[in-house]
JSON list of C-alpha atoms and ligand atoms in Angstrom, two decimals:
[
{"chain": "A", "resi": 1, "resn": "UNK", "atom": "CA", "xyz": [-6.03, -8.68, -29.22]},
{"chain": "A", "resi": 2, "resn": "UNK", "atom": "CA", "xyz": [-6.58, -12.35, -28.19]},
{"chain": "A", "resi": 3, "resn": "UNK", "atom": "CA", "xyz": [-10.05, -13.70, -27.91]},
{"chain": "A", "resi": 4, "resn": "UNK", "atom": "CA", "xyz": [-10.22, -13.35, -24.12]},
{"chain": "A", "resi": 5, "resn": "UNK", "atom": "CA", "xyz": [-8.46, -10.04, -23.93]},
{"chain": "A", "resi": 6, "resn": "UNK", "atom": "CA", "xyz": [-10.33, -6.97, -22.89]},
{"chain": "A", "resi": 7, "resn": "UNK", "atom": "CA", "xyz": [-10.47, -3.65, -21.17]},
{"chain": "A", "resi": 8, "resn": "UNK", "atom": "CA", "xyz": [-14.20, -3.43, -20.42]},
{"chain": "A", "resi": 9, "resn": "UNK", "atom": "CA", "xyz": [-14.89, -6.31, -18.08]},
{"chain": "A", "resi": 10, "resn": "UNK", "atom": "CA", "xyz": [-17.76, -7.79, -16.12]},
{"chain": "A", "resi": 11, "resn": "UNK", "atom": "CA", "xyz": [-16.96, -9.93, -13.07]},
{"chain": "A", "resi": 12, "resn": "UNK", "atom": "CA", "xyz": [-19.62, -12.53, -12.38]},
{"chain": "A", "resi": 13, "resn": "UNK", "atom": "CA", "xyz": [-19.94, -15.03, -9.57]},
{"chain": "A", "resi": 14, "resn": "UNK", "atom": "CA", "xyz": [-21.57, -15.83, -6.25]},
{"chain": "A", "resi": 15, "resn": "UNK", "atom": "CA", "xyz": [-21.07, -13.69, -3.15]},
{"chain": "A", "resi": 16, "resn": "UNK", "atom": "CA", "xyz": [-17.65, -14.41, -1.69]},
{"chain": "A", "resi": 17, "resn": "UNK", "atom": "CA", "xyz": [-16.16, -15.79, -4.94]},
{"chain": "A", "resi": 18, "resn": "UNK", "atom": "CA", "xyz": [-13.31, -13.28, -4.69]},
{"chain": "A", "resi": 19, "resn": "UNK", "atom": "CA", "xyz": [-14.28, -11.06, -7.62]},
{"chain": "A", "resi": 20, "resn": "UNK", "atom": "CA", "xyz": [-14.16, -7.91, -5.50]},
{"chain": "A", "resi": 21, "resn": "UNK", "atom": "CA", "xyz": [-10.66, -8.72, -4.25]},
{"chain": "A", "resi": 22, "resn": "UNK", "atom": "CA", "xyz": [-9.40, -9.46, -7.75]},
{"chain": "A", "resi": 23, "resn": "UNK", "atom": "CA", "xyz": [-11.05, -6.35, -9.18]},
{"chain": "A", "resi": 24, "resn": "UNK", "atom": "CA", "xyz": [-9.31, -4.31, -6.45]},
{"chain": "A", "resi": 25, "resn": "UNK", "atom": "CA", "xyz": [-5.95, -5.88, -7.34]},
{"chain": "A", "resi": 26, "resn": "UNK", "atom": "CA", "xyz": [-6.42, -5.22, -11.07]},
{"chain": "A", "resi": 27, "resn": "UNK", "atom": "CA", "xyz": [-7.35, -1.69, -10.22]},
{"chain": "A", "resi": 28, "resn": "UNK", "atom": "CA", "xyz": [-4.27, -1.15, -8.00]},
{"chain": "A", "resi": 29, "resn": "UNK", "atom": "CA", "xyz": [-1.77, -2.87, -10.25]},
{"chain": "A", "resi": 30, "resn": "UNK", "atom": "CA", "xyz": [-3.07, -2.71, -13.82]},
{"chain": "A", "resi": 31, "resn": "UNK", "atom": "CA", "xyz": [-4.91, 0.57, -14.12]},
{"chain": "A", "resi": 32, "resn": "UNK", "atom": "CA", "xyz": [-8.47, -0.71, -14.31]},
{"chain": "A", "resi": 33, "resn": "UNK", "atom": "CA", "xyz": [-11.24, 1.40, -12.79]},
{"chain": "A", "resi": 34, "resn": "UNK", "atom": "CA", "xyz": [-13.22, -0.69, -10.30]},
{"chain": "A", "resi": 35, "resn": "UNK", "atom": "CA", "xyz": [-16.97, -0.12, -10.19]},
{"chain": "A", "resi": 36, "resn": "UNK", "atom": "CA", "xyz": [-18.48, -2.17, -7.41]},
{"chain": "A", "resi": 37, "resn": "UNK", "atom": "CA", "xyz": [-22.22, -1.60, -7.26]},
{"chain": "A", "resi": 38, "resn": "UNK", "atom": "CA", "xyz": [-22.21, -3.05, -3.73]},
{"chain": "A", "resi": 39, "resn": "UNK", "atom": "CA", "xyz": [-19.61, -0.46, -2.66]},
{"chain": "A", "resi": 40, "resn": "UNK", "atom": "CA", "xyz": [-21.57, 2.35, -4.31]},
{"chain": "A", "resi": 41, "resn": "UNK", "atom": "CA", "xyz": [-24.71, 1.31, -2.43]},
{"chain": "A", "resi": 42, "resn": "UNK", "atom": "CA", "xyz": [-22.90, 0.87, 0.90]},
{"chain": "A", "resi": 43, "resn": "UNK", "atom": "CA", "xyz": [-21.30, 4.28, 0.46]},
{"chain": "A", "resi": 44, "resn": "UNK", "atom": "CA", "xyz": [-24.70, 5.91, -0.04]},
{"chain": "A", "resi": 45, "resn": "UNK", "atom": "CA", "xyz": [-26.03, 4.12, 3.05]},
{"chain": "A", "resi": 46, "resn": "UNK", "atom": "CA", "xyz": [-23.09, 5.39, 5.08]},
{"chain": "A", "resi": 47, "resn": "UNK", "atom": "CA", "xyz": [-23.65, 8.93, 3.78]},
{"chain": "A", "resi": 48, "resn": "UNK", "atom": "CA", "xyz": [-27.42, 8.63, 4.35]},
{"chain": "A", "resi": 49, "resn": "UNK", "atom": "CA", "xyz": [-28.21, 9.90, 0.85]},
{"chain": "A", "resi": 50, "resn": "UNK", "atom": "CA", "xyz": [-31.81, 9.46, -0.43]},
{"chain": "A", "resi": 51, "resn": "UNK", "atom": "CA", "xyz": [-30.58, 6.38, -2.33]},
{"chain": "A", "resi": 52, "resn": "UNK", "atom": "CA", "xyz": [-28.91, 5.03, 0.80]},
{"chain": "A", "resi": 53, "resn": "UNK", "atom": "CA", "xyz": [-32.02, 5.48, 2.92]},
{"chain": "A", "resi": 54, "resn": "UNK", "atom": "CA", "xyz": [-34.09, 3.72, 0.26]},
{"chain": "A", "resi": 55, "resn": "UNK", "atom": "CA", "xyz": [-31.83, 0.67, -0.10]},
{"chain": "A", "resi": 56, "resn": "UNK", "atom": "CA", "xyz": [-30.54, 0.05, 3.45]},
{"chain": "A", "resi": 57, "resn": "UNK", "atom": "CA", "xyz": [-33.14, -2.55, 4.47]},
{"chain": "A", "resi": 58, "resn": "UNK", "atom": "CA", "xyz": [-32.76, -4.33, 1.12]},
{"chain": "A", "resi": 59, "resn": "UNK", "atom": "CA", "xyz": [-29.01, -4.74, 1.56]},
{"chain": "A", "resi": 60, "resn": "UNK", "atom": "CA", "xyz": [-29.30, -5.74, 5.21]},
{"chain": "A", "resi": 61, "resn": "UNK", "atom": "CA", "xyz": [-31.71, -8.49, 4.23]},
{"chain": "A", "resi": 62, "resn": "UNK", "atom": "CA", "xyz": [-29.58, -9.72, 1.33]},
{"chain": "A", "resi": 63, "resn": "UNK", "atom": "CA", "xyz": [-32.17, -8.93, -1.35]},
{"chain": "A", "resi": 64, "resn": "UNK", "atom": "CA", "xyz": [-31.46, -7.16, -4.62]},
{"chain": "A", "resi": 65, "resn": "UNK", "atom": "CA", "xyz": [-32.06, -3.48, -5.27]},
{"chain": "A", "resi": 66, "resn": "UNK", "atom": "CA", "xyz": [-34.51, -2.90, -8.15]},
{"chain": "A", "resi": 67, "resn": "UNK", "atom": "CA", "xyz": [-33.26, -3.21, -11.71]},
{"chain": "A", "resi": 68, "resn": "UNK", "atom": "CA", "xyz": [-34.41, 0.34, -12.52]},
{"chain": "A", "resi": 69, "resn": "UNK", "atom": "CA", "xyz": [-32.46, 1.92, -9.66]},
{"chain": "A", "resi": 70, "resn": "UNK", "atom": "CA", "xyz": [-29.36, -0.04, -10.65]},
{"chain": "A", "resi": 71, "resn": "UNK", "atom": "CA", "xyz": [-29.74, 0.90, -14.30]},
{"chain": "A", "resi": 72, "resn": "UNK", "atom": "CA", "xyz": [-29.74, 4.59, -13.40]},
{"chain": "A", "resi": 73, "resn": "UNK", "atom": "CA", "xyz": [-26.59, 4.22, -11.28]},
{"chain": "A", "resi": 74, "resn": "UNK", "atom": "CA", "xyz": [-24.70, 2.32, -13.97]},
{"chain": "A", "resi": 75, "resn": "UNK", "atom": "CA", "xyz": [-25.84, 4.59, -16.80]},
{"chain": "A", "resi": 76, "resn": "UNK", "atom": "CA", "xyz": [-24.47, 7.61, -14.89]},
{"chain": "A", "resi": 77, "resn": "UNK", "atom": "CA", "xyz": [-21.12, 5.82, -14.47]},
{"chain": "A", "resi": 78, "resn": "UNK", "atom": "CA", "xyz": [-20.95, 4.96, -18.17]},
{"chain": "A", "resi": 79, "resn": "UNK", "atom": "CA", "xyz": [-21.77, 8.51, -19.23]},
{"chain": "A", "resi": 80, "resn": "UNK", "atom": "CA", "xyz": [-18.70, 9.69, -17.31]},
{"chain": "A", "resi": 81, "resn": "UNK", "atom": "CA", "xyz": [-16.40, 7.20, -19.08]},
{"chain": "A", "resi": 82, "resn": "UNK", "atom": "CA", "xyz": [-14.37, 7.52, -22.23]},
{"chain": "A", "resi": 83, "resn": "UNK", "atom": "CA", "xyz": [-13.96, 4.51, -24.54]},
{"chain": "A", "resi": 84, "resn": "UNK", "atom": "CA", "xyz": [-10.25, 4.34, -23.63]},
{"chain": "A", "resi": 85, "resn": "UNK", "atom": "CA", "xyz": [-10.91, 3.81, -19.92]},
{"chain": "A", "resi": 86, "resn": "UNK", "atom": "CA", "xyz": [-10.27, 0.30, -18.68]},
{"chain": "A", "resi": 87, "resn": "UNK", "atom": "CA", "xyz": [-12.88, -0.79, -16.16]},
{"chain": "A", "resi": 88, "resn": "UNK", "atom": "CA", "xyz": [-14.39, -3.69, -14.27]},
{"chain": "A", "resi": 89, "resn": "UNK", "atom": "CA", "xyz": [-18.06, -3.93, -13.40]},
{"chain": "A", "resi": 90, "resn": "UNK", "atom": "CA", "xyz": [-18.09, -5.87, -10.14]},
{"chain": "A", "resi": 91, "resn": "UNK", "atom": "CA", "xyz": [-21.59, -6.92, -9.07]},
{"chain": "A", "resi": 92, "resn": "UNK", "atom": "CA", "xyz": [-23.45, -5.68, -12.14]},
{"chain": "A", "resi": 93, "resn": "UNK", "atom": "CA", "xyz": [-25.39, -7.08, -13.91]},
{"chain": "A", "resi": 94, "resn": "UNK", "atom": "CA", "xyz": [-27.02, -9.37, -11.37]},
{"chain": "A", "resi": 95, "resn": "UNK", "atom": "CA", "xyz": [-30.26, -10.32, -13.12]},
{"chain": "A", "resi": 96, "resn": "UNK", "atom": "CA", "xyz": [-31.14, -11.13, -16.72]},
{"chain": "A", "resi": 97, "resn": "UNK", "atom": "CA", "xyz": [-33.05, -7.85, -16.91]},
{"chain": "A", "resi": 98, "resn": "UNK", "atom": "CA", "xyz": [-29.89, -6.03, -15.81]},
{"chain": "A", "resi": 99, "resn": "UNK", "atom": "CA", "xyz": [-27.97, -7.92, -18.51]},
{"chain": "A", "resi": 100, "resn": "UNK", "atom": "CA", "xyz": [-30.38, -6.53, -21.07]},
{"chain": "A", "resi": 101, "resn": "UNK", "atom": "CA", "xyz": [-30.26, -3.07, -19.46]},
{"chain": "A", "resi": 102, "resn": "UNK", "atom": "CA", "xyz": [-26.47, -3.14, -19.70]},
{"chain": "A", "resi": 103, "resn": "UNK", "atom": "CA", "xyz": [-26.72, -3.99, -23.36]},
{"chain": "A", "resi": 104, "resn": "UNK", "atom": "CA", "xyz": [-28.90, -0.91, -23.77]},
{"chain": "A", "resi": 105, "resn": "UNK", "atom": "CA", "xyz": [-26.42, 1.23, -21.81]},
{"chain": "A", "resi": 106, "resn": "UNK", "atom": "CA", "xyz": [-23.50, 0.05, -23.93]},
{"chain": "A", "resi": 107, "resn": "UNK", "atom": "CA", "xyz": [-25.53, 0.74, -27.09]},
{"chain": "A", "resi": 108, "resn": "UNK", "atom": "CA", "xyz": [-26.33, 4.29, -25.87]},
{"chain": "A", "resi": 109, "resn": "UNK", "atom": "CA", "xyz": [-22.77, 5.12, -24.83]},
{"chain": "A", "resi": 110, "resn": "UNK", "atom": "CA", "xyz": [-20.91, 3.10, -27.48]},
{"chain": "A", "resi": 111, "resn": "UNK", "atom": "CA", "xyz": [-18.75, 1.48, -24.79]},
{"chain": "A", "resi": 112, "resn": "UNK", "atom": "CA", "xyz": [-19.04, -2.26, -25.37]},
{"chain": "A", "resi": 113, "resn": "UNK", "atom": "CA", "xyz": [-18.25, -5.05, -22.91]},
{"chain": "A", "resi": 114, "resn": "UNK", "atom": "CA", "xyz": [-15.28, -7.17, -24.07]},
{"chain": "A", "resi": 115, "resn": "UNK", "atom": "CA", "xyz": [-15.37, -9.99, -21.59]},
{"chain": "A", "resi": 116, "resn": "UNK", "atom": "CA", "xyz": [-17.42, -11.49, -18.74]},
{"chain": "A", "resi": 117, "resn": "UNK", "atom": "CA", "xyz": [-15.21, -13.31, -16.24]},
{"chain": "A", "resi": 118, "resn": "UNK", "atom": "CA", "xyz": [-17.05, -15.95, -14.25]},
{"chain": "A", "resi": 119, "resn": "UNK", "atom": "CA", "xyz": [-15.45, -16.89, -10.90]},
{"chain": "A", "resi": 120, "resn": "UNK", "atom": "CA", "xyz": [-16.47, -20.49, -10.30]},
{"chain": "A", "resi": 121, "resn": "UNK", "atom": "CA", "xyz": [-16.21, -21.68, -6.68]},
{"chain": "A", "resi": 122, "resn": "UNK", "atom": "CA", "xyz": [-17.83, -24.46, -4.58]},
{"chain": "A", "resi": 123, "resn": "UNK", "atom": "CA", "xyz": [-20.50, -23.48, -2.01]},
{"chain": "A", "resi": 124, "resn": "UNK", "atom": "CA", "xyz": [-18.45, -24.60, 1.00]},
{"chain": "A", "resi": 125, "resn": "UNK", "atom": "CA", "xyz": [-15.53, -22.37, -0.02]},
{"chain": "A", "resi": 126, "resn": "UNK", "atom": "CA", "xyz": [-17.96, -19.45, -0.30]},
{"chain": "A", "resi": 127, "resn": "UNK", "atom": "CA", "xyz": [-19.33, -20.01, 3.19]},
{"chain": "A", "resi": 128, "resn": "UNK", "atom": "CA", "xyz": [-15.81, -20.34, 4.66]},
{"chain": "A", "resi": 129, "resn": "UNK", "atom": "CA", "xyz": [-14.69, -17.20, 2.90]},
{"chain": "A", "resi": 130, "resn": "UNK", "atom": "CA", "xyz": [-17.62, -15.00, 3.74]},
{"chain": "A", "resi": 131, "resn": "UNK", "atom": "CA", "xyz": [-17.64, -15.95, 7.40]},
{"chain": "A", "resi": 132, "resn": "UNK", "atom": "CA", "xyz": [-14.00, -14.79, 7.62]},
{"chain": "A", "resi": 133, "resn": "UNK", "atom": "CA", "xyz": [-14.54, -11.57, 5.63]},
{"chain": "A", "resi": 134, "resn": "UNK", "atom": "CA", "xyz": [-14.16, -8.25, 7.45]},
{"chain": "A", "resi": 135, "resn": "UNK", "atom": "CA", "xyz": [-14.33, -4.74, 6.08]},
{"chain": "A", "resi": 136, "resn": "UNK", "atom": "CA", "xyz": [-13.24, -1.29, 7.12]},
{"chain": "A", "resi": 137, "resn": "UNK", "atom": "CA", "xyz": [-16.35, 0.75, 7.86]},
{"chain": "A", "resi": 138, "resn": "UNK", "atom": "CA", "xyz": [-14.54, 3.89, 6.72]},
{"chain": "A", "resi": 139, "resn": "UNK", "atom": "CA", "xyz": [-12.75, 3.08, 3.43]},
{"chain": "A", "resi": 140, "resn": "UNK", "atom": "CA", "xyz": [-14.52, -0.21, 2.58]},
{"chain": "A", "resi": 141, "resn": "UNK", "atom": "CA", "xyz": [-11.25, -2.14, 2.18]},
{"chain": "A", "resi": 142, "resn": "UNK", "atom": "CA", "xyz": [-11.88, -5.88, 2.39]},
{"chain": "A", "resi": 143, "resn": "UNK", "atom": "CA", "xyz": [-9.87, -8.30, 4.54]},
{"chain": "A", "resi": 144, "resn": "UNK", "atom": "CA", "xyz": [-10.12, -11.99, 5.33]},
{"chain": "A", "resi": 145, "resn": "UNK", "atom": "CA", "xyz": [-9.20, -13.32, 8.77]},
{"chain": "A", "resi": 146, "resn": "UNK", "atom": "CA", "xyz": [-7.51, -16.36, 7.17]},
{"chain": "A", "resi": 147, "resn": "UNK", "atom": "CA", "xyz": [-6.34, -15.45, 3.68]},
{"chain": "A", "resi": 148, "resn": "UNK", "atom": "CA", "xyz": [-5.95, -11.69, 3.71]},
{"chain": "A", "resi": 149, "resn": "UNK", "atom": "CA", "xyz": [-5.46, -10.50, 7.30]},
{"chain": "A", "resi": 150, "resn": "UNK", "atom": "CA", "xyz": [-4.79, -6.91, 8.24]},
{"chain": "A", "resi": 151, "resn": "UNK", "atom": "CA", "xyz": [-1.33, -6.09, 9.57]},
{"chain": "A", "resi": 152, "resn": "UNK", "atom": "CA", "xyz": [-2.67, -5.25, 13.03]},
{"chain": "A", "resi": 153, "resn": "UNK", "atom": "CA", "xyz": [-5.31, -7.82, 13.94]},
{"chain": "A", "resi": 154, "resn": "UNK", "atom": "CA", "xyz": [-8.82, -6.39, 13.71]},
{"chain": "A", "resi": 155, "resn": "UNK", "atom": "CA", "xyz": [-7.80, -2.95, 12.42]},
{"chain": "A", "resi": 156, "resn": "UNK", "atom": "CA", "xyz": [-7.72, -1.42, 8.94]},
{"chain": "A", "resi": 157, "resn": "UNK", "atom": "CA", "xyz": [-4.17, -1.05, 7.56]},
{"chain": "A", "resi": 158, "resn": "UNK", "atom": "CA", "xyz": [-4.98, 2.35, 6.07]},
{"chain": "A", "resi": 159, "resn": "UNK", "atom": "CA", "xyz": [-7.48, 3.92, 8.52]},
{"chain": "A", "resi": 160, "resn": "UNK", "atom": "CA", "xyz": [-6.43, 2.17, 11.74]},
{"chain": "A", "resi": 161, "resn": "UNK", "atom": "CA", "xyz": [-10.04, 1.77, 12.88]},
{"chain": "A", "resi": 162, "resn": "UNK", "atom": "CA", "xyz": [-11.72, -1.51, 13.93]},
{"chain": "A", "resi": 163, "resn": "UNK", "atom": "CA", "xyz": [-12.83, -3.85, 11.15]},
{"chain": "A", "resi": 164, "resn": "UNK", "atom": "CA", "xyz": [-16.45, -5.00, 11.08]},
{"chain": "A", "resi": 165, "resn": "UNK", "atom": "CA", "xyz": [-18.46, -7.83, 9.60]},
{"chain": "A", "resi": 166, "resn": "UNK", "atom": "CA", "xyz": [-21.07, -6.76, 7.03]},
{"chain": "A", "resi": 167, "resn": "UNK", "atom": "CA", "xyz": [-24.61, -7.47, 8.27]},
{"chain": "A", "resi": 168, "resn": "UNK", "atom": "CA", "xyz": [-25.28, -9.44, 5.10]},
{"chain": "A", "resi": 169, "resn": "UNK", "atom": "CA", "xyz": [-22.14, -11.55, 5.70]},
{"chain": "A", "resi": 170, "resn": "UNK", "atom": "CA", "xyz": [-23.62, -13.04, 8.90]},
{"chain": "A", "resi": 171, "resn": "UNK", "atom": "CA", "xyz": [-24.22, -16.80, 8.42]},
{"chain": "A", "resi": 172, "resn": "UNK", "atom": "CA", "xyz": [-28.04, -16.68, 8.27]},
{"chain": "A", "resi": 173, "resn": "UNK", "atom": "CA", "xyz": [-27.95, -14.06, 5.50]},
{"chain": "A", "resi": 174, "resn": "UNK", "atom": "CA", "xyz": [-25.23, -15.77, 3.45]},
{"chain": "A", "resi": 175, "resn": "UNK", "atom": "CA", "xyz": [-27.41, -18.83, 2.79]},
{"chain": "A", "resi": 176, "resn": "UNK", "atom": "CA", "xyz": [-30.21, -16.58, 1.62]},
{"chain": "A", "resi": 177, "resn": "UNK", "atom": "CA", "xyz": [-27.90, -14.52, -0.64]},
{"chain": "A", "resi": 178, "resn": "UNK", "atom": "CA", "xyz": [-26.71, -17.74, -2.26]},
{"chain": "A", "resi": 179, "resn": "UNK", "atom": "CA", "xyz": [-30.33, -18.67, -3.02]},
{"chain": "A", "resi": 180, "resn": "UNK", "atom": "CA", "xyz": [-30.90, -15.24, -4.55]},
{"chain": "A", "resi": 181, "resn": "UNK", "atom": "CA", "xyz": [-27.71, -15.69, -6.59]},
{"chain": "A", "resi": 182, "resn": "UNK", "atom": "CA", "xyz": [-28.76, -19.11, -7.92]},
{"chain": "A", "resi": 183, "resn": "UNK", "atom": "CA", "xyz": [-32.21, -17.95, -8.89]},
{"chain": "A", "resi": 184, "resn": "UNK", "atom": "CA", "xyz": [-31.52, -14.49, -10.32]},
{"chain": "A", "resi": 185, "resn": "UNK", "atom": "CA", "xyz": [-27.83, -14.11, -11.18]},
{"chain": "A", "resi": 186, "resn": "UNK", "atom": "CA", "xyz": [-26.67, -17.53, -12.34]},
{"chain": "A", "resi": 187, "resn": "UNK", "atom": "CA", "xyz": [-28.71, -17.38, -15.59]},
{"chain": "A", "resi": 188, "resn": "UNK", "atom": "CA", "xyz": [-26.34, -14.60, -16.68]},
{"chain": "A", "resi": 189, "resn": "UNK", "atom": "CA", "xyz": [-23.62, -17.22, -17.17]},
{"chain": "A", "resi": 190, "resn": "UNK", "atom": "CA", "xyz": [-25.53, -18.72, -20.13]},
{"chain": "A", "resi": 191, "resn": "UNK", "atom": "CA", "xyz": [-26.50, -15.22, -21.25]},
{"chain": "A", "resi": 192, "resn": "UNK", "atom": "CA", "xyz": [-22.84, -14.24, -21.70]},
{"chain": "A", "resi": 193, "resn": "UNK", "atom": "CA", "xyz": [-21.84, -17.70, -22.96]},
{"chain": "A", "resi": 194, "resn": "UNK", "atom": "CA", "xyz": [-24.38, -17.28, -25.75]},
{"chain": "A", "resi": 195, "resn": "UNK", "atom": "CA", "xyz": [-22.87, -13.90, -26.56]},
{"chain": "A", "resi": 196, "resn": "UNK", "atom": "CA", "xyz": [-19.41, -15.59, -26.71]},
{"chain": "A", "resi": 197, "resn": "UNK", "atom": "CA", "xyz": [-18.13, -13.22, -24.05]},
{"chain": "A", "resi": 198, "resn": "UNK", "atom": "CA", "xyz": [-17.76, -15.65, -21.14]},
{"chain": "A", "resi": 199, "resn": "UNK", "atom": "CA", "xyz": [-14.51, -16.91, -19.71]},
{"chain": "A", "resi": 200, "resn": "UNK", "atom": "CA", "xyz": [-14.16, -18.91, -16.51]},
{"chain": "A", "resi": 201, "resn": "UNK", "atom": "CA", "xyz": [-11.67, -18.66, -13.66]},
{"chain": "A", "resi": 202, "resn": "UNK", "atom": "CA", "xyz": [-11.34, -21.11, -10.76]},
{"chain": "A", "resi": 203, "resn": "UNK", "atom": "CA", "xyz": [-12.19, -18.97, -7.74]},
{"chain": "A", "resi": 204, "resn": "UNK", "atom": "CA", "xyz": [-10.84, -21.17, -4.92]},
{"chain": "A", "resi": 205, "resn": "UNK", "atom": "CA", "xyz": [-7.14, -21.04, -5.68]},
{"chain": "A", "resi": 206, "resn": "UNK", "atom": "CA", "xyz": [-4.73, -18.77, -3.82]},
{"chain": "A", "resi": 207, "resn": "UNK", "atom": "CA", "xyz": [-5.38, -15.06, -4.33]},
{"chain": "A", "resi": 208, "resn": "UNK", "atom": "CA", "xyz": [-2.05, -14.35, -6.10]},
{"chain": "A", "resi": 209, "resn": "UNK", "atom": "CA", "xyz": [-2.44, -17.40, -8.35]},
{"chain": "A", "resi": 210, "resn": "UNK", "atom": "CA", "xyz": [-5.92, -16.30, -9.44]},
{"chain": "A", "resi": 211, "resn": "UNK", "atom": "CA", "xyz": [-4.56, -12.83, -10.07]},
{"chain": "A", "resi": 212, "resn": "UNK", "atom": "CA", "xyz": [-1.79, -14.22, -12.32]},
{"chain": "A", "resi": 213, "resn": "UNK", "atom": "CA", "xyz": [-4.36, -16.16, -14.34]},
{"chain": "A", "resi": 214, "resn": "UNK", "atom": "CA", "xyz": [-6.53, -13.09, -14.63]},
{"chain": "A", "resi": 215, "resn": "UNK", "atom": "CA", "xyz": [-3.64, -10.96, -15.84]},
{"chain": "A", "resi": 216, "resn": "UNK", "atom": "CA", "xyz": [-2.83, -13.58, -18.48]},
{"chain": "A", "resi": 217, "resn": "UNK", "atom": "CA", "xyz": [-6.43, -13.41, -19.65]},
{"chain": "A", "resi": 218, "resn": "UNK", "atom": "CA", "xyz": [-7.11, -9.72, -19.65]},
{"chain": "A", "resi": 219, "resn": "UNK", "atom": "CA", "xyz": [-3.79, -7.89, -19.68]},
{"chain": "A", "resi": 220, "resn": "UNK", "atom": "CA", "xyz": [-1.18, -10.06, -21.44]},
{"chain": "A", "resi": 221, "resn": "UNK", "atom": "CA", "xyz": [-3.78, -11.58, -23.78]},
{"chain": "A", "resi": 222, "resn": "UNK", "atom": "CA", "xyz": [-3.48, -15.22, -24.84]},
{"chain": "B", "resi": 1, "resn": "AMP", "atom": "P1", "xyz": [-21.97, -7.01, -3.10]},
{"chain": "B", "resi": 1, "resn": "AMP", "atom": "O1", "xyz": [-21.04, -6.13, -2.36]},
{"chain": "B", "resi": 1, "resn": "AMP", "atom": "O2", "xyz": [-21.69, -7.06, -4.59]},
{"chain": "B", "resi": 1, "resn": "AMP", "atom": "O3", "xyz": [-22.10, -8.38, -2.50]},
{"chain": "B", "resi": 1, "resn": "AMP", "atom": "O4", "xyz": [-23.41, -6.32, -2.99]},
{"chain": "B", "resi": 1, "resn": "AMP", "atom": "C1", "xyz": [-24.03, -6.14, -1.73]},
{"chain": "B", "resi": 1, "resn": "AMP", "atom": "C2", "xyz": [-25.51, -5.93, -1.90]},
{"chain": "B", "resi": 1, "resn": "AMP", "atom": "O5", "xyz": [-25.75, -4.77, -2.69]},
{"chain": "B", "resi": 1, "resn": "AMP", "atom": "C3", "xyz": [-26.25, -7.05, -2.61]},
{"chain": "B", "resi": 1, "resn": "AMP", "atom": "O6", "xyz": [-26.59, -8.11, -1.75]},
{"chain": "B", "resi": 1, "resn": "AMP", "atom": "C4", "xyz": [-27.49, -6.29, -3.10]},
{"chain": "B", "resi": 1, "resn": "AMP", "atom": "O7", "xyz": [-28.38, -6.04, -2.04]},
{"chain": "B", "resi": 1, "resn": "AMP", "atom": "C5", "xyz": [-26.91, -4.94, -3.50]},
{"chain": "B", "resi": 1, "resn": "AMP", "atom": "N1", "xyz": [-26.48, -4.94, -4.92]},
{"chain": "B", "resi": 1, "resn": "AMP", "atom": "C6", "xyz": [-25.20, -4.80, -5.39]},
{"chain": "B", "resi": 1, "resn": "AMP", "atom": "N2", "xyz": [-25.20, -4.83, -6.74]},
{"chain": "B", "resi": 1, "resn": "AMP", "atom": "C7", "xyz": [-26.47, -5.00, -7.12]},
{"chain": "B", "resi": 1, "resn": "AMP", "atom": "C8", "xyz": [-27.11, -5.15, -8.37]},
{"chain": "B", "resi": 1, "resn": "AMP", "atom": "N3", "xyz": [-26.42, -5.14, -9.52]},
{"chain": "B", "resi": 1, "resn": "AMP", "atom": "N4", "xyz": [-28.46, -5.31, -8.38]},
{"chain": "B", "resi": 1, "resn": "AMP", "atom": "C9", "xyz": [-29.17, -5.32, -7.25]},
{"chain": "B", "resi": 1, "resn": "AMP", "atom": "N5", "xyz": [-28.64, -5.21, -6.04]},
{"chain": "B", "resi": 1, "resn": "AMP", "atom": "C10", "xyz": [-27.30, -5.05, -5.96]}
]
C-alpha cells in the first residue's frame, strides 16, 4: 500500500469544497461507504426524530451541533462497521475535540483512519459554488446549477420533485459558516498533518478531474 493509499478516509475542507460530491462519486463507483454527518442530521430533521428536533435551529443558523452529540452518532456508525469496510467520513471531525473523539472511537473499535484528504479551494470559488447548489428534499442528492445540473431543470433526476436550496446555503449564512469553519475546523488540517495522515487535493478543478486525482490517491495507490 502506498503512503497515501487508504480505505478509511476523512474528507476535510470548507463548506462547498466539493467533498460531498467526491465522496458520493467514490461511493457510487469505487465501493466506499459514504457517511455524511450533515446528511444524517438533515435526515433526522426531515423525519422529525428527537435528534432532528434538537438540532434543526442549529443547522438553520449554520452553527455546529455539540461534540458530544456528534460523537454518539459516529460511535454508533463505527460499531456497525467491520475493519474490511471501505468508508469516507464526510463532515466529521469538524473541531479539534471531535478529532480527539474520533481517535478515541478508532481506539475502541480498532478501525483506524488511513488518510485525511483536505480539499483546498479559494473563498470566492466556495461562494460561487454554494450559491448554485441545490438539493433534492426527498433523497438529498446534490446538484449544481452550473457544474452539475439535473437533467430536467429544477427537478431531481431520481425523484422528479422540485430541487430546493438549503437554508444554510443562502448567502447570509454561507459567510457565517465560513467563519465557523476557519475558527473551529481549519485547525484539524495541522492536527492531521502532525499525525502524517494529511494529503491535499485542489478543490476548484473540474469534478471529473478531481475524481481522477482522488482515485489515484486512494484506490490505485501511488
Ligand atoms: P454539511 O452538510 O457537512 O455542510 O453539514 C451541515 C450542517 O450540519 C453543519 O453546518 C452543522 O450544523 C451540522 N454538522 C454536520 N457535521 C457536523 C459535525 N461533525 N459537527 C457539528 N455539526 C455538524
